[in-house]
Each structure stands twice: as structure tokens, then as C-alpha cells.
Amino acid sequence: MGLATCTGALLMSCSQPSAEATRLSDGAAHLSGGKGEGMVDPSAARTLDGLAQKAADTGSLGVIVRVGTGSGKALQTARQTAWTKADHHLAPGDQFRVGSNTKTLTATLVLQQVAEHRIGLDDTVDKWLPGAVRGGKDITVRMLLNHTSGLGDFFLTPQFLGSLTGQEERTWTPQELLAITPDQDPPTAPGEKYSYSNTNYVALGMILEKATGTGLARLIEQRITEPLGMKDSYLAKNADWTSDRHVTGYEPDAERLKAILAGVVDLPDGFGFAGPERPEGNVETSAIDPAWSWAEGGMVSTAQDWQRFLTALMSGELLPPAQMKEMRTTVDAPEEGGRYGLGLMRINTACGTVWGHTGGLPGYSSEIYTDTSGRRSVAVLTSTNFGIKEERAAAANKKLTQAAICLMLGKPQP
């Protein structure tokens, strides 16, 4: 596997739960839902808090966990390993780069346009972007949304790797990202099978702007963040943050990164992420410019804001029933350990089915889900991405995420 392919694939992976450490600030909270309604066992809250701190101290570095149970005050916690406090004291309301969770928002905007008869799910890409996408006459909007287009991923190209790691400062246009997108390897016909590709959502962002005559950032404000009161959420245009209250992100330094990827790809000595050195073989990555991630991963948000969006969506506030049904119509997505709809993942966990998405950017990893009704929600935001690929960190991260999901669903952890 090539260097760019390997590095990009691990960073964008949606299949491994990511989670980390924080502190439960609200103690017990009410659970809702028929016969299961009642109080969260305070011991369950303490257990989650302990798992969060253990994850932070085992490689996750910092984590925000927020559990909305459908009634009462949400459980929320923010835990971090000791040395990171010199950079920032983590809090549950801190802003965070939510990465590919943005795809759910982009898909919602597209389906709103479908409901208003401006875009058709069976429209071809060539109808909207003639000649911009190889094979666009055979690729539909639906295929872009559910990653069955057969398009490769610009994310995995040598030309893009410097921007991904922050070693090269470059402003990419959507058109340039489409132009460097490679063929899938092996080639796959449009509609044949699922294969996750950020390129699909670059094309969808361009289609949205053409169909509405409005820039994507403003469209998000008009249709999603302003109506829902998501005051801490916006589409990043550069590396700057709108608040001092943001999570500091980290990645392993070159030596650790080489060890993490050993056996998968032989990284050249010194290859790694740009940023100031930090203790225990880490690099701070908060200043890496994410503007390229745009419609496929550019949103900055908070746990509370994104849960507000996802519960509004899944409970039927943002889409008519016909479009919500389309969004929940899934294809097999073995890469993700579940199924994938239109910008939405369906995952069967030990405690029940959850819907949502995952996200990853340098220094930031996230999993945000709701139950089937959209009443309950959980967010686990982690301040490293490659750092939780190490075995002990991955295990602690997974255990925390599973516990948070079970608590959200009102089920005892298996």
C-alpha cells in the first residue's frame, strides 16, 4: 500500500469507534422511554467517568463525552491527561472539528433540495457539473450520497498528502480536488458497491451551490445552524477558531507514527504532522488548516450543538417523511462495520442500533449517534486520531464509547 493511501485511509477510517476521557459534571440524570424511564444509576455515571479518565491516560489524551437521555439534564464530562492542561483546560462545551460528521449535514441540505424539487436523487452528476467528474454521466446524486459512485478519493493521493499533514500550506478549490481524484483500485462501476470517498461530498457541495445559488457556508447558516440555535457551529474557512474555548488536538510525532504504521507502510524517517512538539512523543495539530475539508468534513461544532442537529434530523424536524425514509435506506458498508444510508451510518451495537456518523481530522476524532427515534443521543469527541490506533489506546477508547452508547440507550453494559 502506498504512503498516501495508507496514511489517508487510517485517518479517514470510520469503522473503529473513537472515544476518550472526561469528567461527568451532572451526576445522575433521567432516562426516558416507556417502561425504561427512570434515573441513571449514579454508579453507571461514575463508571463512565472512570473509563473516560483511563482512556485519556492511555493515549486518547483528551475527550468530551455527552449523553442525552431524552429527558432531564444531559450527562457530560471532559477529561484529559495531565500534561495537556498546560495547553488548555478541557470543558464539555469546547469547540471541536467534527470532520466527516459534516457529511450528514451536507446530505440533509441535499435532501431538503430534493423535497423542494430543485435536485433529484436520480439526477446525474453531469447534469449539474458537466465534465467535472470522470464518468459523471453514469453517476447519480444518490450514488454520491451513499458512496456507491465508484469514484476514488483525493484524500489518498501523493499530491494531497502535504496538506493533510500540514507540511504544505495550500488552498485547494473543490474543482482541484475533483481533478486529482484517482480511479478506484480495483475499478468499480457506478452503483455496484459501497466504497467510502470524500470526493463524493466535494461534488455534492458543488451541486448544492449551483442548485441554490448560495455559498455552502451561508446555506448551512440559513438552513441548519441559525434555525436550530447552533451558535458555536460553523464551516471552517481556514485554521482560525472563533473562540478561545476550543479543543487542542494532537497526533503522534514522526517516530511514534512510524511505529504505528509499521507492517502497513514503511514511512520515511522524519515524516509526520506539522506542529509544535509536546510531551510523550506528541505534536500539537490545532493549527493545521482544514479548509479543504469543506462539504465533506469542514464543520466546527460542540457536542451539544451537534447533538441538537442530529436529534432534530432523526426525529423528523428537518426533512419530510419521504426524504427521511430515503436517508435511512442503507447499503452494506463492511468498511464501517454496519450499513450506510444517505450521509448516515447505521451501526448495531451490543446495546442496540444507533444512527449517526464518525469523523477524523488531524488531532480530532469523533463519534456522534442517536437512537432510532432521535430522542436520545451520545457524542464522544477525542483530541487525537492516529493516537488511538495504538492497541492499548484503541481498546480503552472502544470500551468508553460502548459504555456511553449503552448509557444513552438505557441499557446495562454487557
mmCIF file of N, CA and C in Angstrom, residues 267-394:
data_model
loop_
_atom_site.group_PDB
_atom_site.id
_atom_site.type_symbol
_atom_site.label_atom_id
_atom_site.label_comp_id
_atom_site.label_asym_id
_atom_site.label_seq_id
_atom_site.Cartn_x
_atom_site.Cartn_y
_atom_site.Cartn_z
ATOM 1 N N LEU A 267 7.197 4.238 6.574
ATOM 2 C CA LEU A 267 7.299 5.689 6.466
ATOM 3 C C LEU A 267 8.759 6.118 6.434
ATOM 4 N N PRO A 268 9.094 7.141 5.662
ATOM 5 C CA PRO A 268 10.454 7.671 5.705
ATOM 6 C C PRO A 268 10.730 8.310 7.059
ATOM 7 N N ASP A 269 11.965 8.234 7.505
ATOM 8 C CA ASP A 269 12.325 8.859 8.778
ATOM 9 C C ASP A 269 11.986 10.349 8.749
ATOM 10 N N GLY A 270 11.391 10.827 9.847
ATOM 11 C CA GLY A 270 11.063 12.244 9.955
ATOM 12 C C GLY A 270 9.718 12.629 9.376
ATOM 13 N N PHE A 271 9.006 11.682 8.716
ATOM 14 C CA PHE A 271 7.698 12.023 8.157
ATOM 15 C C PHE A 271 6.661 12.107 9.274
ATOM 16 N N GLY A 272 5.893 13.193 9.301
ATOM 17 C CA GLY A 272 4.863 13.314 10.325
ATOM 18 C C GLY A 272 4.065 14.587 10.173
ATOM 19 N N PHE A 273 3.266 14.890 11.185
ATOM 20 C CA PHE A 273 2.396 16.056 11.169
ATOM 21 C C PHE A 273 3.162 17.301 11.582
ATOM 22 N N ALA A 274 2.785 18.424 10.997
ATOM 23 C CA ALA A 274 3.391 19.703 11.344
ATOM 24 C C ALA A 274 2.799 20.227 12.646
ATOM 25 N N GLY A 275 3.643 20.840 13.469
ATOM 26 C CA GLY A 275 3.150 21.452 14.694
ATOM 27 C C GLY A 275 4.190 21.415 15.795
ATOM 28 N N PRO A 276 3.943 22.167 16.881
ATOM 29 C CA PRO A 276 4.883 22.214 17.999
ATOM 30 C C PRO A 276 4.991 20.860 18.707
ATOM 31 N N GLU A 277 6.186 20.526 19.170
ATOM 32 C CA GLU A 277 6.379 19.282 19.918
ATOM 33 C C GLU A 277 5.711 19.381 21.283
ATOM 34 N N ARG A 278 5.185 18.246 21.727
ATOM 35 C CA ARG A 278 4.559 18.153 23.035
ATOM 36 C C ARG A 278 5.082 16.915 23.764
ATOM 37 N N PRO A 279 4.820 16.780 25.064
ATOM 38 C CA PRO A 279 5.356 15.642 25.822
ATOM 39 C C PRO A 279 4.907 14.281 25.293
ATOM 40 N N GLU A 280 5.652 13.256 25.684
ATOM 41 C CA GLU A 280 5.307 11.855 25.427
ATOM 42 C C GLU A 280 5.164 11.544 23.941
ATOM 43 N N GLY A 281 5.993 12.221 23.118
ATOM 44 C CA GLY A 281 6.011 11.903 21.700
ATOM 45 C C GLY A 281 4.791 12.358 20.936
ATOM 46 N N ASN A 282 4.320 13.564 21.222
ATOM 47 C CA ASN A 282 3.150 14.115 20.545
ATOM 48 C C ASN A 282 3.477 15.438 19.859
ATOM 49 N N VAL A 283 2.617 15.802 18.914
ATOM 50 C CA VAL A 283 2.710 17.063 18.188
ATOM 51 C C VAL A 283 1.346 17.734 18.250
ATOM 52 N N GLU A 284 1.317 19.036 18.527
ATOM 53 C CA GLU A 284 0.031 19.752 18.512
ATOM 54 C C GLU A 284 -0.354 20.077 17.070
ATOM 55 N N THR A 285 -1.586 19.751 16.694
ATOM 56 C CA THR A 285 -2.029 19.894 15.302
ATOM 57 C C THR A 285 -3.179 20.876 15.118
ATOM 58 N N SER A 286 -3.493 21.655 16.154
ATOM 59 C CA SER A 286 -4.667 22.531 16.104
ATOM 60 C C SER A 286 -4.597 23.578 15.003
ATOM 61 N N ALA A 287 -3.383 23.915 14.550
ATOM 62 C CA ALA A 287 -3.230 24.987 13.561
ATOM 63 C C ALA A 287 -3.166 24.471 12.124
ATOM 64 N N ILE A 288 -3.346 23.152 11.916
ATOM 65 C CA ILE A 288 -3.388 22.632 10.546
ATOM 66 C C ILE A 288 -4.692 23.083 9.894
ATOM 67 N N ASP A 289 -4.586 23.681 8.728
ATOM 68 C CA ASP A 289 -5.735 24.275 8.038
ATOM 69 C C ASP A 289 -6.671 23.183 7.500
ATOM 70 N N PRO A 290 -7.948 23.164 7.949
ATOM 71 C CA PRO A 290 -8.890 22.153 7.474
ATOM 72 C C PRO A 290 -9.820 22.652 6.372
ATOM 73 N N ALA A 291 -9.525 23.813 5.781
ATOM 74 C CA ALA A 291 -10.466 24.428 4.844
ATOM 75 C C ALA A 291 -10.784 23.515 3.664
ATOM 76 N N TRP A 292 -9.814 22.678 3.258
ATOM 77 C CA TRP A 292 -10.041 21.759 2.150
ATOM 78 C C TRP A 292 -11.187 20.798 2.422
ATOM 79 N N SER A 293 -11.496 20.558 3.713
ATOM 80 C CA SER A 293 -12.470 19.516 4.062
ATOM 81 C C SER A 293 -13.919 19.938 3.824
ATOM 82 N N TRP A 294 -14.250 21.174 3.742
ATOM 83 C CA TRP A 294 -15.461 21.771 3.196
ATOM 84 C C TRP A 294 -16.725 20.930 3.408
ATOM 85 N N ALA A 295 -17.404 20.560 2.334
ATOM 86 C CA ALA A 295 -18.689 19.845 2.432
ATOM 87 C C ALA A 295 -18.533 18.434 2.961
ATOM 88 N N GLU A 296 -17.320 17.907 2.900
ATOM 89 C CA GLU A 296 -17.092 16.537 3.337
ATOM 90 C C GLU A 296 -16.611 16.434 4.774
ATOM 91 N N GLY A 297 -16.172 17.573 5.385
ATOM 92 C CA GLY A 297 -15.675 17.437 6.744
ATOM 93 C C GLY A 297 -15.279 18.714 7.436
ATOM 94 N N GLY A 298 -15.783 19.870 7.006
ATOM 95 C CA GLY A 298 -15.267 21.146 7.474
ATOM 96 C C GLY A 298 -15.955 21.789 8.664
ATOM 97 N N MET A 299 -16.956 21.143 9.250
ATOM 98 C CA MET A 299 -17.699 21.801 10.328
ATOM 99 C C MET A 299 -16.938 21.805 11.654
ATOM 100 N N VAL A 300 -17.029 22.949 12.338
ATOM 101 C CA VAL A 300 -16.618 23.094 13.730
ATOM 102 C C VAL A 300 -17.894 23.163 14.550
ATOM 103 N N SER A 301 -17.947 22.466 15.671
ATOM 104 C CA SER A 301 -19.165 22.455 16.466
ATOM 105 C C SER A 301 -18.812 22.112 17.914
ATOM 106 N N THR A 302 -19.824 21.889 18.728
ATOM 107 C CA THR A 302 -19.663 21.383 20.090
ATOM 108 C C THR A 302 -20.505 20.122 20.220
ATOM 109 N N ALA A 303 -20.256 19.367 21.273
ATOM 110 C CA ALA A 303 -21.059 18.164 21.497
ATOM 111 C C ALA A 303 -22.547 18.513 21.566
ATOM 112 N N GLN A 304 -22.892 19.540 22.322
ATOM 113 C CA GLN A 304 -24.297 19.902 22.482
ATOM 114 C C GLN A 304 -24.912 20.377 21.169
ATOM 115 N N ASP A 305 -24.197 21.240 20.443
ATOM 116 C CA ASP A 305 -24.727 21.732 19.172
ATOM 117 C C ASP A 305 -24.981 20.584 18.195
ATOM 118 N N TRP A 306 -23.995 19.688 18.070
ATOM 119 C CA TRP A 306 -24.161 18.625 17.057
ATOM 120 C C TRP A 306 -25.235 17.631 17.471
ATOM 121 N N GLN A 307 -25.369 17.376 18.749
ATOM 122 C CA GLN A 307 -26.464 16.518 19.197
ATOM 123 C C GLN A 307 -27.814 17.186 18.926
ATOM 124 N N ARG A 308 -27.866 18.498 19.058
ATOM 125 C CA ARG A 308 -29.099 19.215 18.740
ATOM 126 C C ARG A 308 -29.462 19.020 17.267
ATOM 127 N N PHE A 309 -28.452 19.143 16.384
ATOM 128 C CA PHE A 309 -28.697 18.923 14.953
ATOM 129 C C PHE A 309 -29.144 17.498 14.687
ATOM 130 N N LEU A 310 -28.414 16.525 15.225
ATOM 131 C CA LEU A 310 -28.696 15.132 14.885
ATOM 132 C C LEU A 310 -30.041 14.672 15.436
ATOM 133 N N THR A 311 -30.407 15.105 16.633
ATOM 134 C CA THR A 311 -31.712 14.713 17.168
ATOM 135 C C THR A 311 -32.841 15.403 16.406
ATOM 136 N N ALA A 312 -32.643 16.650 15.986
ATOM 137 C CA ALA A 312 -33.649 17.324 15.167
ATOM 138 C C ALA A 312 -33.845 16.587 13.845
ATOM 139 N N LEU A 313 -32.737 16.176 13.243
ATOM 140 C CA LEU A 313 -32.820 15.437 11.984
ATOM 141 C C LEU A 313 -33.534 14.108 12.164
ATOM 142 N N MET A 314 -33.085 13.312 13.114
ATOM 143 C CA MET A 314 -33.589 11.946 13.249
ATOM 144 C C MET A 314 -35.002 11.886 13.807
ATOM 145 N N SER A 315 -35.453 12.951 14.448
ATOM 146 C CA SER A 315 -36.838 12.982 14.951
ATOM 147 C C SER A 315 -37.800 13.592 13.943
ATOM 148 N N GLY A 316 -37.295 13.981 12.753
ATOM 149 C CA GLY A 316 -38.180 14.417 11.679
ATOM 150 C C GLY A 316 -38.384 15.913 11.565
ATOM 151 N N GLU A 317 -37.580 16.723 12.259
ATOM 152 C CA GLU A 317 -37.779 18.171 12.207
ATOM 153 C C GLU A 317 -37.209 18.820 10.939
ATOM 154 N N LEU A 318 -36.227 18.197 10.320
ATOM 155 C CA LEU A 318 -35.514 18.852 9.227
ATOM 156 C C LEU A 318 -35.877 18.334 7.841
ATOM 157 N N LEU A 319 -36.476 17.147 7.767
ATOM 158 C CA LEU A 319 -36.830 16.550 6.482
ATOM 159 C C LEU A 319 -38.246 15.991 6.506
ATOM 160 N N PRO A 320 -38.964 16.059 5.375
ATOM 161 C CA PRO A 320 -40.255 15.392 5.281
ATOM 162 C C PRO A 320 -40.071 13.877 5.373
ATOM 163 N N PRO A 321 -41.138 13.131 5.684
ATOM 164 C CA PRO A 321 -41.029 11.671 5.844
ATOM 165 C C PRO A 321 -40.434 10.961 4.632
ATOM 166 N N ALA A 322 -40.776 11.388 3.422
ATOM 167 C CA ALA A 322 -40.275 10.704 2.226
ATOM 168 C C ALA A 322 -38.756 10.804 2.134
ATOM 169 N N GLN A 323 -38.210 11.981 2.422
ATOM 170 C CA GLN A 323 -36.758 12.156 2.340
ATOM 171 C C GLN A 323 -36.058 11.496 3.538
ATOM 172 N N MET A 324 -36.732 11.470 4.694
ATOM 173 C CA MET A 324 -36.156 10.777 5.840
ATOM 174 C C MET A 324 -36.070 9.282 5.566
ATOM 175 N N LYS A 325 -37.061 8.751 4.890
ATOM 176 C CA LYS A 325 -37.043 7.334 4.514
ATOM 177 C C LYS A 325 -35.883 7.050 3.564
ATOM 178 N N GLU A 326 -35.670 7.947 2.607
ATOM 179 C CA GLU A 326 -34.546 7.776 1.678
ATOM 180 C C GLU A 326 -33.221 7.802 2.437
ATOM 181 N N MET A 327 -33.109 8.719 3.386
ATOM 182 C CA MET A 327 -31.857 8.845 4.134
ATOM 183 C C MET A 327 -31.545 7.580 4.922
ATOM 184 N N ARG A 328 -32.576 6.936 5.437
ATOM 185 C CA ARG A 328 -32.408 5.724 6.242
ATOM 186 C C ARG A 328 -32.324 4.453 5.400
ATOM 187 N N THR A 329 -32.464 4.560 4.093
ATOM 188 C CA THR A 329 -32.325 3.394 3.218
ATOM 189 C C THR A 329 -30.842 3.123 3.022
ATOM 190 N N THR A 330 -30.379 1.965 3.476
ATOM 191 C CA THR A 330 -28.949 1.723 3.598
ATOM 192 C C THR A 330 -28.433 0.663 2.628
ATOM 193 N N VAL A 331 -27.127 0.714 2.403
ATOM 194 C CA VAL A 331 -26.408 -0.327 1.673
ATOM 195 C C VAL A 331 -25.382 -0.929 2.624
ATOM 196 N N ASP A 332 -24.967 -2.148 2.320
ATOM 197 C CA ASP A 332 -23.971 -2.811 3.150
ATOM 198 C C ASP A 332 -22.663 -2.034 3.096
ATOM 199 N N ALA A 333 -22.100 -1.738 4.270
ATOM 200 C CA ALA A 333 -20.859 -0.962 4.353
ATOM 201 C C ALA A 333 -19.877 -1.689 5.272
ATOM 202 N N PRO A 334 -19.283 -2.769 4.785
ATOM 203 C CA PRO A 334 -18.406 -3.565 5.649
ATOM 204 C C PRO A 334 -17.217 -2.785 6.199
ATOM 205 N N GLU A 335 -16.760 -1.749 5.469
ATOM 206 C CA GLU A 335 -15.653 -0.928 5.965
ATOM 207 C C GLU A 335 -15.998 -0.279 7.297
ATOM 208 N N GLU A 336 -17.291 -0.011 7.502
ATOM 209 C CA GLU A 336 -17.734 0.708 8.695
ATOM 210 C C GLU A 336 -18.292 -0.216 9.768
ATOM 211 N N GLY A 337 -18.346 -1.506 9.492
ATOM 212 C CA GLY A 337 -18.915 -2.431 10.457
ATOM 213 C C GLY A 337 -20.406 -2.275 10.595
ATOM 214 N N GLY A 338 -21.085 -1.822 9.534
ATOM 215 C CA GLY A 338 -22.533 -1.644 9.586
ATOM 216 C C GLY A 338 -23.089 -1.379 8.205
ATOM 217 N N ARG A 339 -24.019 -0.426 8.130
ATOM 218 C CA ARG A 339 -24.650 -0.061 6.872
ATOM 219 C C ARG A 339 -24.625 1.455 6.720
ATOM 220 N N TYR A 340 -24.763 1.929 5.481
ATOM 221 C CA TYR A 340 -24.660 3.362 5.209
ATOM 222 C C TYR A 340 -25.845 3.799 4.357
ATOM 223 N N GLY A 341 -26.524 4.861 4.816
ATOM 224 C CA GLY A 341 -27.646 5.428 4.074
ATOM 225 C C GLY A 341 -27.183 6.618 3.250
ATOM 226 N N LEU A 342 -27.956 7.674 3.260
ATOM 227 C CA LEU A 342 -27.585 8.886 2.536
ATOM 228 C C LEU A 342 -26.944 9.849 3.530
ATOM 229 N N GLY A 343 -25.623 9.717 3.689
ATOM 230 C CA GLY A 343 -24.895 10.541 4.650
ATOM 231 C C GLY A 343 -25.091 10.130 6.086
ATOM 232 N N LEU A 344 -25.509 8.906 6.318
ATOM 233 C CA LEU A 344 -25.882 8.458 7.655
ATOM 234 C C LEU A 344 -25.469 7.003 7.839
ATOM 235 N N MET A 345 -24.796 6.718 8.953
ATOM 236 C CA MET A 345 -24.390 5.352 9.273
ATOM 237 C C MET A 345 -25.401 4.698 10.207
ATOM 238 N N ARG A 346 -25.626 3.415 9.985
ATOM 239 C CA ARG A 346 -26.437 2.600 10.907
ATOM 240 C C ARG A 346 -25.524 1.517 11.468
ATOM 241 N N ILE A 347 -25.393 1.491 12.800
ATOM 242 C CA ILE A 347 -24.498 0.544 13.445
ATOM 243 C C ILE A 347 -25.260 -0.223 14.514
ATOM 244 N N ASN A 348 -25.123 -1.533 14.494
ATOM 245 C CA ASN A 348 -25.717 -2.374 15.525
ATOM 246 C C ASN A 348 -24.686 -2.610 16.613
ATOM 247 N N THR A 349 -24.957 -2.106 17.811
ATOM 248 C CA THR A 349 -24.042 -2.265 18.937
ATOM 249 C C THR A 349 -24.575 -3.327 19.887
ATOM 250 N N ALA A 350 -23.788 -3.651 20.897
ATOM 251 C CA ALA A 350 -24.198 -4.657 21.883
ATOM 252 C C ALA A 350 -25.460 -4.243 22.624
ATOM 253 N N CYS A 351 -25.731 -2.921 22.685
ATOM 254 C CA CYS A 351 -26.896 -2.428 23.426
ATOM 255 C C CYS A 351 -28.043 -1.975 22.525
ATOM 256 N N GLY A 352 -27.866 -2.050 21.198
ATOM 257 C CA GLY A 352 -28.943 -1.646 20.292
ATOM 258 C C GLY A 352 -28.415 -0.894 19.081
ATOM 259 N N THR A 353 -29.332 -0.538 18.197
ATOM 260 C CA THR A 353 -28.984 0.143 16.951
ATOM 261 C C THR A 353 -28.835 1.639 17.173
ATOM 262 N N VAL A 354 -27.783 2.208 16.594
ATOM 263 C CA VAL A 354 -27.580 3.656 16.639
ATOM 264 C C VAL A 354 -27.395 4.179 15.222
ATOM 265 N N TRP A 355 -27.731 5.465 15.040
ATOM 266 C CA TRP A 355 -27.599 6.154 13.758
ATOM 267 C C TRP A 355 -26.744 7.398 13.955
ATOM 268 N N GLY A 356 -25.908 7.697 12.983
ATOM 269 C CA GLY A 356 -25.094 8.904 13.072
ATOM 270 C C GLY A 356 -23.917 8.833 12.138
ATOM 271 N N HIS A 357 -22.759 9.279 12.613
ATOM 272 C CA HIS A 357 -21.566 9.285 11.763
ATOM 273 C C HIS A 357 -20.341 9.359 12.660
ATOM 274 N N THR A 358 -19.185 9.202 12.024
ATOM 275 C CA THR A 358 -17.912 9.394 12.698
ATOM 276 C C THR A 358 -17.125 10.446 11.936
ATOM 277 N N GLY A 359 -16.066 10.951 12.548
ATOM 278 C CA GLY A 359 -15.261 11.963 11.872
ATOM 279 C C GLY A 359 -13.822 11.907 12.322
ATOM 280 N N GLY A 360 -12.906 12.259 11.415
ATOM 281 C CA GLY A 360 -11.498 12.299 11.769
ATOM 282 C C GLY A 360 -10.747 13.342 10.972
ATOM 283 N N LEU A 361 -10.014 14.191 11.647
ATOM 284 C CA LEU A 361 -9.079 15.142 11.070
ATOM 285 C C LEU A 361 -7.834 15.120 11.946
ATOM 286 N N PRO A 362 -6.711 15.659 11.499
ATOM 287 C CA PRO A 362 -5.522 15.652 12.347
ATOM 288 C C PRO A 362 -5.797 16.285 13.716
ATOM 289 N N GLY A 363 -5.697 15.462 14.766
ATOM 290 C CA GLY A 363 -5.925 15.938 16.125
ATOM 291 C C GLY A 363 -7.351 15.794 16.617
ATOM 292 N N TYR A 364 -8.244 15.267 15.799
ATOM 293 C CA TYR A 364 -9.664 15.239 16.172
ATOM 294 C C TYR A 364 -10.337 13.967 15.652
ATOM 295 N N SER A 365 -11.005 13.256 16.554
ATOM 296 C CA SER A 365 -11.749 12.048 16.197
ATOM 297 C C SER A 365 -13.084 12.090 16.929
ATOM 298 N N SER A 366 -14.161 11.740 16.237
ATOM 299 C CA SER A 366 -15.484 11.897 16.849
ATOM 300 C C SER A 366 -16.447 10.805 16.416
ATOM 301 N N GLU A 367 -17.337 10.469 17.332
ATOM 302 C CA GLU A 367 -18.471 9.592 17.049
ATOM 303 C C GLU A 367 -19.696 10.226 17.692
ATOM 304 N N ILE A 368 -20.741 10.438 16.877
ATOM 305 C CA ILE A 368 -21.954 11.093 17.380
ATOM 306 C C ILE A 368 -23.151 10.320 16.839
ATOM 307 N N TYR A 369 -24.012 9.845 17.752
ATOM 308 C CA TYR A 369 -25.109 8.964 17.370
ATOM 309 C C TYR A 369 -26.406 9.348 18.084
ATOM 310 N N THR A 370 -27.522 8.871 17.517
ATOM 311 C CA THR A 370 -28.810 8.901 18.209
ATOM 312 C C THR A 370 -29.385 7.497 18.226
ATOM 313 N N ASP A 371 -30.456 7.325 19.020
ATOM 314 C CA ASP A 371 -31.227 6.096 18.902
ATOM 315 C C ASP A 371 -32.125 6.205 17.670
ATOM 316 N N THR A 372 -32.901 5.187 17.388
ATOM 317 C CA THR A 372 -33.727 5.167 16.175
ATOM 318 C C THR A 372 -34.758 6.282 16.166
ATOM 319 N N SER A 373 -35.270 6.658 17.325
ATOM 320 C CA SER A 373 -36.305 7.690 17.405
ATOM 321 C C SER A 373 -35.752 9.103 17.295
ATOM 322 N N GLY A 374 -34.461 9.264 17.544
ATOM 323 C CA GLY A 374 -33.873 10.594 17.564
ATOM 324 C C GLY A 374 -34.051 11.317 18.881
ATOM 325 N N ARG A 375 -34.559 10.650 19.907
ATOM 326 C CA ARG A 375 -34.766 11.297 21.207
ATOM 327 C C ARG A 375 -33.510 11.271 22.068
ATOM 328 N N ARG A 376 -32.749 10.216 21.960
ATOM 329 C CA ARG A 376 -31.551 10.060 22.769
ATOM 330 C C ARG A 376 -30.319 10.240 21.889
ATOM 331 N N SER A 377 -29.242 10.727 22.459
ATOM 332 C CA SER A 377 -28.044 10.959 21.649
ATOM 333 C C SER A 377 -26.789 10.833 22.501
ATOM 334 N N VAL A 378 -25.679 10.584 21.812
ATOM 335 C CA VAL A 378 -24.397 10.476 22.501
ATOM 336 C C VAL A 378 -23.317 11.056 21.594
ATOM 337 N N ALA A 379 -22.377 11.755 22.198
ATOM 338 C CA ALA A 379 -21.217 12.278 21.474
ATOM 339 C C ALA A 379 -19.960 11.918 22.244
ATOM 340 N N VAL A 380 -18.979 11.381 21.524
ATOM 341 C CA VAL A 380 -17.662 11.117 22.092
ATOM 342 C C VAL A 380 -16.643 11.798 21.191
ATOM 343 N N LEU A 381 -15.983 12.817 21.719
ATOM 344 C CA LEU A 381 -15.042 13.635 20.954
ATOM 345 C C LEU A 381 -13.646 13.446 21.551
ATOM 346 N N THR A 382 -12.683 13.087 20.696
ATOM 347 C CA THR A 382 -11.352 12.718 21.152
ATOM 348 C C THR A 382 -10.300 13.626 20.527
ATOM 349 N N SER A 383 -9.311 14.019 21.325
ATOM 350 C CA SER A 383 -8.342 15.014 20.851
ATOM 351 C C SER A 383 -7.099 14.403 20.210
ATOM 352 N N THR A 384 -7.259 13.253 19.576
ATOM 353 C CA THR A 384 -6.231 12.674 18.715
ATOM 354 C C THR A 384 -6.921 11.702 17.777
ATOM 355 N N ASN A 385 -6.272 11.431 16.640
ATOM 356 C CA ASN A 385 -6.841 10.482 15.691
ATOM 357 C C ASN A 385 -5.923 9.274 15.538
ATOM 358 N N PHE A 386 -4.705 9.487 15.077
ATOM 359 C CA PHE A 386 -3.758 8.385 14.959
ATOM 360 C C PHE A 386 -3.357 7.842 16.325
ATOM 361 N N GLY A 387 -3.403 8.690 17.358
ATOM 362 C CA GLY A 387 -3.011 8.240 18.691
ATOM 363 C C GLY A 387 -3.847 7.092 19.200
ATOM 364 N N ILE A 388 -5.113 6.999 18.765
ATOM 365 C CA ILE A 388 -5.967 5.906 19.226
ATOM 366 C C ILE A 388 -5.942 4.721 18.263
ATOM 367 N N LYS A 389 -4.931 4.697 17.387
ATOM 368 C CA LYS A 389 -4.695 3.487 16.593
ATOM 369 C C LYS A 389 -3.756 2.533 17.330
ATOM 370 N N GLU A 390 -3.057 3.026 18.352
ATOM 371 C CA GLU A 390 -2.214 2.154 19.161
ATOM 372 C C GLU A 390 -3.104 1.217 19.976
ATOM 373 N N GLU A 391 -2.646 -0.013 20.187
ATOM 374 C CA GLU A 391 -3.516 -1.075 20.709
ATOM 375 C C GLU A 391 -4.166 -0.746 22.044
ATOM 376 N N ARG A 392 -3.388 -0.316 23.017
ATOM 377 C CA ARG A 392 -3.958 -0.037 24.343
ATOM 378 C C ARG A 392 -4.910 1.148 24.283
ATOM 379 N N ALA A 393 -4.531 2.166 23.526
ATOM 380 C CA ALA A 393 -5.394 3.345 23.394
ATOM 381 C C ALA A 393 -6.697 2.981 22.696
ATOM 382 N N ALA A 394 -6.612 2.166 21.652
ATOM 383 C CA ALA A 394 -7.806 1.759 20.913
ATOM 384 C C ALA A 394 -8.767 0.980 21.804
#
